[in-house]
Amino acid sequence: MDIAAYSAPDVTTWMQRSAEVGARRVRVNVFWAQVAPTAPTGDAAADPAWSGYQFAAFDAQVRAAVAAGLEPYVNVSRAPAWAEGGGRRAGVGPGSWKPDVSAFGRFMTAVARRYSGSFVDPATGQTLPRVRAFQIWNEPNLDTYLAPQWEDGKPWAPERFRELVNAGYAAVKAAQANATVATAGLAPFGDYGTTDGKRLPPVRFLRSMLCLDDDLQRTCKRTARFDVLAHHPYAVRAPSKGARNPDDVTIPDLGRLTAVTKAARKAGTIRRTPKLWVTEVSYDSSPPDPDGVPTARLARWTAELLWRLWRQGAETVIWYLVRDAPPTPTYAASYQSGMYLLDGTRKASAQAFRFPLVVTGRSSRKLRVWLRSPVAGRAQLQIRRGGRWRGVGSVSVRADGVRTVQVPRGGTTAVRAVVGGEASPAWSVG
C-alpha cells in the first residue's frame, strides 16, 4: 500500500488504517530535494547525521509504519537544484534534469545508514527502525521525473538511470549488505514515432537501460545491478485488456518486461534474474470521480488485477493510494484511487484488496477458484445456489497465503470464502 497520501499529523492513523485493509508493506517517499536543500561538502554528504539534512518528516513515516506492523520501504527521487545538470530546457520540472550520479550515490549512503536499524537520531536520542528495501527514483521513462528522455536523436534517460541505479546499489549494499535494491517503477505507456518525446515506452526504455539496443552498445561498459525490477502497470481498461502497443506494459503484459531481463541475463548485462514488484497500480473509483470505475465493478477488478499480477510473478503489489486525494483542481487531474474516500469512509473495493477471490476457470462440472487469505485458519468455500449460500468444503490457509481450489459449477451463481469471521467479496459467475 502506498503512503503518498499521508502527512503529519494524521500519519499514524492512516498507517493503522492501511494495515486494516490488509497492507503489509508501505512506501516512504524520501525526496532528495526536500532533505538536502543545500549542498553538503566533503564527507558530510554520506553522513546521516549531517546537520543540514532534513529527515524529520520521513523519519516520522518510517516510525509510524513500523508501529502499525507494516514494513516500510524507501523510494528516493527528485534531485535538489544544486545536483541537477546545466543546459536545462524550458518547461522541465524541478528535480528531473540530469541528476548528478556521484552526489546521488553519496546521498543514498546517508539514507541507507540512517535506516540501518543502528542509527541513533540526534534529535530524539532514539534508534530509528531498519528499512530493508530501497527503490531508486520514480518512473524514469517520463521526463517529469528524468529529463531529457532523448538527446541528439538517441535515448538519454536509460543510460543515466542505469548509472543512478548502480550508484544507489553500491551505496545501499555498502551500508546494508542484505538490503534489497529495486529499480524505479516504469510508467506503462510511451510515445511512438519520435526521437524527442517526453515518454519512452517501458520496454524500449528497459532494453536501452540493459544495453540491448544496438545504438547503445558502445556506452554500456558496466552491467546494471539491482535485485528487483519494478513497474507501474496502470490500465485504462479492464485488467484482462493488455496494452495495444507492443512496447507498452499494463496489467496482463508483465511478460514483456521479464522477457527483456531474461535476454539481458543471457547477454551478461545483468548478473542475475531480478524479482518483480508492482510498486504502483490502481483505478479511480466512482463515486467520487464521475469518470471512475463504478463500485461493484471496481471490487471485481481489484481482485482480478491482484490475481493476474500474482500469476505473472509479481511478489509485491502496492496500491496507490490509501485515501483519495482532494479533487484539486479537478477530478481528472487528481487521484480518487484510495481504499478510503477523502472523508475516511472505507470503499467496498477495500475488502477485495484485503481478501481477494477470483473464479479463474471452469470445466463442465467444476469452477477453479483463486484466493488470498488475510488471516491464518481454515477458509470455508461457499457457493450461491438457489438464492442461498451453501458450504462446499474448506482448506487451511496462511495469512497472505494463496490457494487454488475447485468448487461445484452446476447451478452456482456466485462464490465466496469465509475465514476468521470475515468473507471475501462474492465473485459472480455468469
Coordinates of C-alpha atoms in Angstrom, one line a residue, residues 14 17 322-324 338-348:
W14 CA -3.5 6.2 8.2
R17 CA -5.9 2.1 8.6
V322 CA -4.6 4.7 0.7
R323 CA -7.0 7.7 0.8
D324 CA -8.5 9.7 -2.1
G338 CA -7.8 5.3 -2.4
M339 CA -9.1 2.4 -0.3
Y340 CA -10.9 5.1 1.6
L341 CA -12.8 8.2 0.4
L342 CA -11.4 11.5 1.4
D343 CA -13.7 11.7 4.4
G344 CA -12.4 8.4 5.7
T345 CA -15.2 6.1 4.6
R346 CA -14.0 2.7 3.6
K347 CA -14.7 1.7 0.0
A348 CA -16.3 -1.7 -0.9

